[in-house]
Amino acid sequence: MKALSNHHIELKISVYSTKFLSSLVSALQVPSILPTKPQNQPNFSTTFDPYQLLNKSAKSRNYTLEETKILHTHFLKTNTFHSNPEFSNYLLLSYYKVSAFDHALKVFDAIPHPDINSWNLIITCHNRNFRYADSWGTFCRMHALGFHPNEFTYGSALSACIASNFVNRGKLLYSLSIKDGYSLDGYVRSGMIDLFLKSCNFNDALRVFYDESCGNVVCWNAIISGAIKHNEDHLGLNIFQQMCRGLPSPNKFTFPSVFSACAKSQKLDLGKGVHGLVIKYGDGGDVFVATAIIDFYSKCGLVDEALKKFSRISIRNVVSWTAIITGFVQKGEFQSALELFKEMITLKEEINNYTVTSVLSACDNPVLFQIHCWICKTGFYSDPTVKNSLINLYSRTGSIESSEQIFIDSKDLMNPSTWAAMITCFSQNGRLEKTFGFFKRMLQEGLKPDKSCIPSVLSITNRLQFGKQIHCYTVKTGICNNPVVGCSLFTMYSKCDVLNESYMVFREIPEKDEVSWASMIAGFTEHGFAYQAVELFQEMLVDHVISDEKTLTPVLAACSSLQSLKSGKEIHGYFFRRLISAGSPIVHMYSKCGDLKSANLVYDMMPFKDPVSCSSLVSGYAQNGQIEEAFDIFHELIVSGFEVDSFTISSILGAVNGLEIGVQLHGRILKLGLKSETSIGSSLVTMYSKFGNLEDCCKSFEQIKNPDVVAWTAMINGYAQNGNGLAALKVYDLMVKSGIEPDSVTFVGVLTACSHGGLVNEGYRYLDSMVKDYGIEPGLRHYACMVDILGRDGRLKEAERFVKGMPIEADGLVWGTLLAACKVHGDVEIGRIAARKFIELAPMSDGGYVGLSNIWAGLGEWEEVLKIRNEMKGTGVKKQPGWSYV
């Protein structure tokens, strides 16, 4: 912008002045008028007439400082300097061209009556000398003296505001330009747009652009480029499409930004259309446009198209070479990338640090050593970016010691980015102590961890106290407002199960990006706050945040947890309208919500089936008892050659309704080599115990390589549910000795074992152990098991006292368990109490009425039975009919 303004300031000098310039320069080149001394110094005769110097050839002449000083002396001697402002302006311009700004200022101060061109030149001099405050001061003085700025004045003054980020002064200038009628000038408007964009006020820039219809291509290019740099790719492309429908036509400065947006948003068809426009307008030969096309095709994965364009351009620069190399790297064709790099070296093409870092991404261990040697030989080793890439590359190949050696060899150990690369290296390789140690050393060295370093540390932090210290540091340094840092902070709190703090950090981020919203939604979903996850997604839409697949997956998982088919359908519709297809999460949502028809429809419409969607459909059918349909999809999964995961097999094992089918599945598991996986082994244990086959149950458990708490619990439940309580308790003891801590589900199995074995004292002991040894607060299922233990042993009075003394309010399950015990032992008194409590908690259930009725019937009290049946009729409760497998 500044260069454009300067250019037009020079052109604004009047025609008379331009002719004078031509003549003067021409005269300096004519020996008959200006004889040259032996020292090649110009010699002005006393008969020198400046008006004789009007000559077109003068435009090509550049003066040295010495020549300008001689000319200045002659003007003073002949009084030419004071006779006409055109001569003094010309002298100003001459000093400006040789960058003698101090001389130009002295000339300006000596001009008796400076005109608008004089002021424009001196403002430009200040800009050229980076004196932006002086430039603004000169403009204010000029305005105060009553001079009327023109479009070139405003352009130069805006250039100073842009360079120094004086936004408020720029707004004042724009207001004055509107008043003076220059707001529609292309360079004034483009300057104001540029100022707002560089100060990150994109909305204000957009408002200036839309103030009036504009046919200046510079303004259109500025707003398109600004939109794309501010991640408003969709808007930038829309403005470009408007540009193509009217005036002005796009030029070679428009296309690179548009190709960049198409690459970022992966709009391949639109990018190809823009390529067609480039050919139409004949700008394909421009090296920057050609490089942008190469970069576009490379980033969209069409490396062959990029290579075609690359081979056809006559002038290749380092950017175009780097773009095509990067394209091959991103596609995984590392050998091709290395071949191109070798060709660059052979042709002695320019290579920069971006080229080197891109090539490093394509290296494996043997080639890496050679490239490392070349980097040291050519001097790129001193570049921090290249050094960081080497650290990352050795880290990726597992050579952490080599990464650390590069860090030690670094002369510039005070570079925060190098420290960040080393910390990231330790973090990604799980070296927790090294990560924390380097981070502390970095602070002790007086370095400030940046926004790339903090997330690396937080990503592996599972220590809440340490995470809070880092949080305090980010608040103190002000980088907590960065979306990446903020996202890593609330993810850390979420990982440490402190969701309130996580949400508070999320709320404090001023500019939340789509990743931040998606991460917070995922945090709510993973911690069981599915309703809040859906609410947050709705708030995200209200804030007009553009969402994609990263948000779709966690919010649909939340709908699955809530079993909310209505919300799931609405979210499916929203993403469908935005042409975002993510088959697997949608199939999973419909399957979990029980809408298998919709799940199957989405699955059938998917152009490419994946194992995740197949697994979701298998699980959906299995969990809904449609075992045949589940097996059909499972068979399709195997025939398609997809890898069968443990989740799918576990789901279908859980739905098996016959031992024969279970044995066939077990055979498939053995064939796939999955018998030692914990989740599958646990499912096999559960399946065999369901059919009473404890022998195979034990064999399946023994095949598990590293049984976890789920596997041990499945084995305990297997023995307990098949009436072998002592064996179940022995398994529990083995589990504790192996170092596996039980959870609340394990204790349900243990108490069930005590119930089936009539082990009352053991039941009390295990219930007490839950709290004392493991800090697990008993739930209603545990208390119900304890009531069952007492009830089976006939200790109904004690069971009643136990229920009334529970620290939490008993529910229908607890009272129902007591009622069932009363039925077995024919205890009417306690049975009546249990029945009434059960009816209060579940008034529309027939369980309480039927249980009490059965107690009276067992005692032969048929009148009481009749009373209970009449009471049921009066309340509208109907007894469910009995049923049997036989």
PDB file of N, CA and C in Angstrom, residues 97-139:
ATOM      1  N   LYS A  97      14.762  10.759  -3.876  1.00  0.00           N
ATOM      2  CA  LYS A  97      15.197   9.615  -4.685  1.00  0.00           C
ATOM      3  C   LYS A  97      16.541   9.055  -4.227  1.00  0.00           C
ATOM      4  N   VAL A  98      17.395   9.937  -3.688  1.00  0.00           N
ATOM      5  CA  VAL A  98      18.701   9.460  -3.227  1.00  0.00           C
ATOM      6  C   VAL A  98      18.685   9.191  -1.722  1.00  0.00           C
ATOM      7  N   SER A  99      17.459   9.179  -1.142  1.00  0.00           N
ATOM      8  CA  SER A  99      17.262   8.862   0.280  1.00  0.00           C
ATOM      9  C   SER A  99      17.965   9.853   1.197  1.00  0.00           C
ATOM     10  N   ALA A 100      18.147  11.070   0.735  1.00  0.00           N
ATOM     11  CA  ALA A 100      18.741  12.117   1.583  1.00  0.00           C
ATOM     12  C   ALA A 100      17.597  12.846   2.280  1.00  0.00           C
ATOM     13  N   PHE A 101      16.997  12.198   3.267  1.00  0.00           N
ATOM     14  CA  PHE A 101      15.765  12.710   3.860  1.00  0.00           C
ATOM     15  C   PHE A 101      16.005  13.972   4.689  1.00  0.00           C
ATOM     16  N   ASP A 102      17.142  14.029   5.365  1.00  0.00           N
ATOM     17  CA  ASP A 102      17.428  15.233   6.163  1.00  0.00           C
ATOM     18  C   ASP A 102      17.558  16.462   5.267  1.00  0.00           C
ATOM     19  N   HIS A 103      18.206  16.302   4.124  1.00  0.00           N
ATOM     20  CA  HIS A 103      18.318  17.416   3.168  1.00  0.00           C
ATOM     21  C   HIS A 103      16.934  17.809   2.647  1.00  0.00           C
ATOM     22  N   ALA A 104      16.095  16.789   2.382  1.00  0.00           N
ATOM     23  CA  ALA A 104      14.752  17.072   1.887  1.00  0.00           C
ATOM     24  C   ALA A 104      13.968  17.881   2.917  1.00  0.00           C
ATOM     25  N   LEU A 105      14.121  17.551   4.195  1.00  0.00           N
ATOM     26  CA  LEU A 105      13.411  18.283   5.245  1.00  0.00           C
ATOM     27  C   LEU A 105      13.877  19.731   5.306  1.00  0.00           C
ATOM     28  N   LYS A 106      15.161  19.947   5.152  1.00  0.00           N
ATOM     29  CA  LYS A 106      15.693  21.326   5.166  1.00  0.00           C
ATOM     30  C   LYS A 106      15.157  22.116   3.977  1.00  0.00           C
ATOM     31  N   VAL A 107      15.096  21.458   2.831  1.00  0.00           N
ATOM     32  CA  VAL A 107      14.546  22.123   1.643  1.00  0.00           C
ATOM     33  C   VAL A 107      13.091  22.497   1.889  1.00  0.00           C
ATOM     34  N   PHE A 108      12.328  21.569   2.460  1.00  0.00           N
ATOM     35  CA  PHE A 108      10.905  21.823   2.723  1.00  0.00           C
ATOM     36  C   PHE A 108      10.727  23.014   3.675  1.00  0.00           C
ATOM     37  N   ASP A 109      11.551  23.048   4.715  1.00  0.00           N
ATOM     38  CA  ASP A 109      11.449  24.150   5.680  1.00  0.00           C
ATOM     39  C   ASP A 109      11.788  25.491   5.055  1.00  0.00           C
ATOM     40  N   ALA A 110      12.598  25.455   3.977  1.00  0.00           N
ATOM     41  CA  ALA A 110      13.014  26.706   3.333  1.00  0.00           C
ATOM     42  C   ALA A 110      12.047  27.171   2.259  1.00  0.00           C
ATOM     43  N   ILE A 111      11.081  26.324   1.874  1.00  0.00           N
ATOM     44  CA  ILE A 111      10.136  26.712   0.823  1.00  0.00           C
ATOM     45  C   ILE A 111       9.224  27.805   1.384  1.00  0.00           C
ATOM     46  N   PRO A 112       9.163  28.966   0.737  1.00  0.00           N
ATOM     47  CA  PRO A 112       8.346  30.060   1.288  1.00  0.00           C
ATOM     48  C   PRO A 112       6.847  29.764   1.253  1.00  0.00           C
ATOM     49  N   HIS A 113       6.396  29.157   0.161  1.00  0.00           N
ATOM     50  CA  HIS A 113       4.966  28.873   0.016  1.00  0.00           C
ATOM     51  C   HIS A 113       4.777  27.442  -0.502  1.00  0.00           C
ATOM     52  N   PRO A 114       4.896  26.448   0.382  1.00  0.00           N
ATOM     53  CA  PRO A 114       4.724  25.061  -0.089  1.00  0.00           C
ATOM     54  C   PRO A 114       3.291  24.816  -0.541  1.00  0.00           C
ATOM     55  N   ASP A 115       3.148  24.025  -1.596  1.00  0.00           N
ATOM     56  CA  ASP A 115       1.815  23.647  -2.059  1.00  0.00           C
ATOM     57  C   ASP A 115       1.498  22.205  -1.618  1.00  0.00           C
ATOM     58  N   ILE A 116       0.362  21.702  -2.058  1.00  0.00           N
ATOM     59  CA  ILE A 116      -0.074  20.364  -1.622  1.00  0.00           C
ATOM     60  C   ILE A 116       0.918  19.302  -2.036  1.00  0.00           C
ATOM     61  N   ASN A 117       1.587  19.483  -3.192  1.00  0.00           N
ATOM     62  CA  ASN A 117       2.580  18.510  -3.637  1.00  0.00           C
ATOM     63  C   ASN A 117       3.799  18.501  -2.726  1.00  0.00           C
ATOM     64  N   SER A 118       4.154  19.682  -2.199  1.00  0.00           N
ATOM     65  CA  SER A 118       5.272  19.773  -1.257  1.00  0.00           C
ATOM     66  C   SER A 118       4.958  18.975  -0.007  1.00  0.00           C
ATOM     67  N   TRP A 119       3.761  19.161   0.515  1.00  0.00           N
ATOM     68  CA  TRP A 119       3.359  18.426   1.727  1.00  0.00           C
ATOM     69  C   TRP A 119       3.297  16.922   1.462  1.00  0.00           C
ATOM     70  N   ASN A 120       2.783  16.545   0.311  1.00  0.00           N
ATOM     71  CA  ASN A 120       2.718  15.110  -0.022  1.00  0.00           C
ATOM     72  C   ASN A 120       4.112  14.486  -0.062  1.00  0.00           C
ATOM     73  N   LEU A 121       5.062  15.245  -0.663  1.00  0.00           N
ATOM     74  CA  LEU A 121       6.423  14.730  -0.755  1.00  0.00           C
ATOM     75  C   LEU A 121       7.076  14.573   0.609  1.00  0.00           C
ATOM     76  N   ILE A 122       6.865  15.520   1.495  1.00  0.00           N
ATOM     77  CA  ILE A 122       7.528  15.445   2.804  1.00  0.00           C
ATOM     78  C   ILE A 122       6.901  14.351   3.674  1.00  0.00           C
ATOM     79  N   ILE A 123       5.576  14.137   3.535  1.00  0.00           N
ATOM     80  CA  ILE A 123       4.937  13.027   4.256  1.00  0.00           C
ATOM     81  C   ILE A 123       5.506  11.705   3.754  1.00  0.00           C
ATOM     82  N   THR A 124       5.704  11.613   2.437  1.00  0.00           N
ATOM     83  CA  THR A 124       6.282  10.397   1.860  1.00  0.00           C
ATOM     84  C   THR A 124       7.714  10.190   2.331  1.00  0.00           C
ATOM     85  N   CYS A 125       8.462  11.273   2.465  1.00  0.00           N
ATOM     86  CA  CYS A 125       9.839  11.177   2.978  1.00  0.00           C
ATOM     87  C   CYS A 125       9.856  10.599   4.383  1.00  0.00           C
ATOM     88  N   HIS A 126       8.953  11.078   5.220  1.00  0.00           N
ATOM     89  CA  HIS A 126       8.874  10.532   6.581  1.00  0.00           C
ATOM     90  C   HIS A 126       8.542   9.034   6.556  1.00  0.00           C
ATOM     91  N   ASN A 127       7.615   8.642   5.706  1.00  0.00           N
ATOM     92  CA  ASN A 127       7.262   7.220   5.598  1.00  0.00           C
ATOM     93  C   ASN A 127       8.450   6.383   5.155  1.00  0.00           C
ATOM     94  N   ARG A 128       9.167   6.896   4.147  1.00  0.00           N
ATOM     95  CA  ARG A 128      10.319   6.164   3.603  1.00  0.00           C
ATOM     96  C   ARG A 128      11.410   5.999   4.657  1.00  0.00           C
ATOM     97  N   ASN A 129      11.494   6.970   5.571  1.00  0.00           N
ATOM     98  CA  ASN A 129      12.518   6.934   6.625  1.00  0.00           C
ATOM     99  C   ASN A 129      11.975   6.314   7.921  1.00  0.00           C
ATOM    100  N   PHE A 130      10.783   5.650   7.830  1.00  0.00           N
ATOM    101  CA  PHE A 130      10.149   4.965   8.976  1.00  0.00           C
ATOM    102  C   PHE A 130       9.814   5.921  10.122  1.00  0.00           C
ATOM    103  N   ARG A 131       9.641   7.208   9.806  1.00  0.00           N
ATOM    104  CA  ARG A 131       9.244   8.180  10.827  1.00  0.00           C
ATOM    105  C   ARG A 131       7.734   8.389  10.744  1.00  0.00           C
ATOM    106  N   TYR A 132       6.990   7.380  11.184  1.00  0.00           N
ATOM    107  CA  TYR A 132       5.545   7.405  10.984  1.00  0.00           C
ATOM    108  C   TYR A 132       4.859   8.431  11.888  1.00  0.00           C
ATOM    109  N   ALA A 133       5.379   8.620  13.077  1.00  0.00           N
ATOM    110  CA  ALA A 133       4.808   9.637  13.970  1.00  0.00           C
ATOM    111  C   ALA A 133       5.005  11.027  13.377  1.00  0.00           C
ATOM    112  N   ASP A 134       6.203  11.273  12.761  1.00  0.00           N
ATOM    113  CA  ASP A 134       6.456  12.565  12.105  1.00  0.00           C
ATOM    114  C   ASP A 134       5.553  12.743  10.893  1.00  0.00           C
ATOM    115  N   SER A 135       5.293  11.638  10.196  1.00  0.00           N
ATOM    116  CA  SER A 135       4.390  11.695   9.048  1.00  0.00           C
ATOM    117  C   SER A 135       3.005  12.146   9.492  1.00  0.00           C
ATOM    118  N   TRP A 136       2.524  11.541  10.593  1.00  0.00           N
ATOM    119  CA  TRP A 136       1.216  11.942  11.120  1.00  0.00           C
ATOM    120  C   TRP A 136       1.238  13.393  11.590  1.00  0.00           C
ATOM    121  N   GLY A 137       2.323  13.799  12.253  1.00  0.00           N
ATOM    122  CA  GLY A 137       2.438  15.182  12.726  1.00  0.00           C
ATOM    123  C   GLY A 137       2.429  16.176  11.578  1.00  0.00           C
ATOM    124  N   THR A 138       3.103  15.833  10.481  1.00  0.00           N
ATOM    125  CA  THR A 138       3.136  16.716   9.306  1.00  0.00           C
ATOM    126  C   THR A 138       1.739  16.857   8.703  1.00  0.00           C
ATOM    127  N   PHE A 139       1.016  15.747   8.645  1.00  0.00           N
ATOM    128  CA  PHE A 139      -0.358  15.805   8.117  1.00  0.00           C
ATOM    129  C   PHE A 139      -1.227  16.717   8.989  1.00  0.00           C
TER     130      PHE A 139
END
